[in-house]
Phi, psi and omega in degrees: 000314180296320178296321178297315179296320179296315179295320178297320179294316178296325179296318180292323186264350175073020179277150177070311178210157182284171188296327182294317180286335180285336184300321180295315179295318180297317180296316180297314179296321179294321177295315179297317181296317179295320178298315178297320180298317181292323180295320186264351183230117179289331178293315178297321179299315179294322179295315178293324177295318180297313178294324179297323178299324183262002188298323180293317177298318179298316179301320185288327188237003182295327180295322179297324182288309187274342185250318186263314190264316187230045183295323181295320179292312183298313184278358177290345181280347170066328182261130186305320181293321179290320176300314179299315182297316180294315179297317178297318179298313179297316180297321179294320178296314179295319179296320177298321176296319178297315180296322177295317178298320178298324177291320182297319181274357179073038183302324182288345181264003180287342183282000000 
């Protein structure tokens, strides 16, 4: 955890190596940290599973929400972590609606 924070800090400040070369180290550490979190926490595992179920829907329409339709609302929160949380929350609500609609029309039975 401390190493991940240190690499993230160095990436932002550009010390030791530039941001492009730091991204690989940061990604590896973040993957390892997340894996450890899921192994030791059943709550984290359930949260990641829930987001994973909706990840494709989120991938498909998050750009429309933050870039085309509601950029003023999304960026009004000013802090990146808060912007991410609000965007993720909105995307999860919309994705849940899409999944509910898919059940109503019998999308899984079309095959």
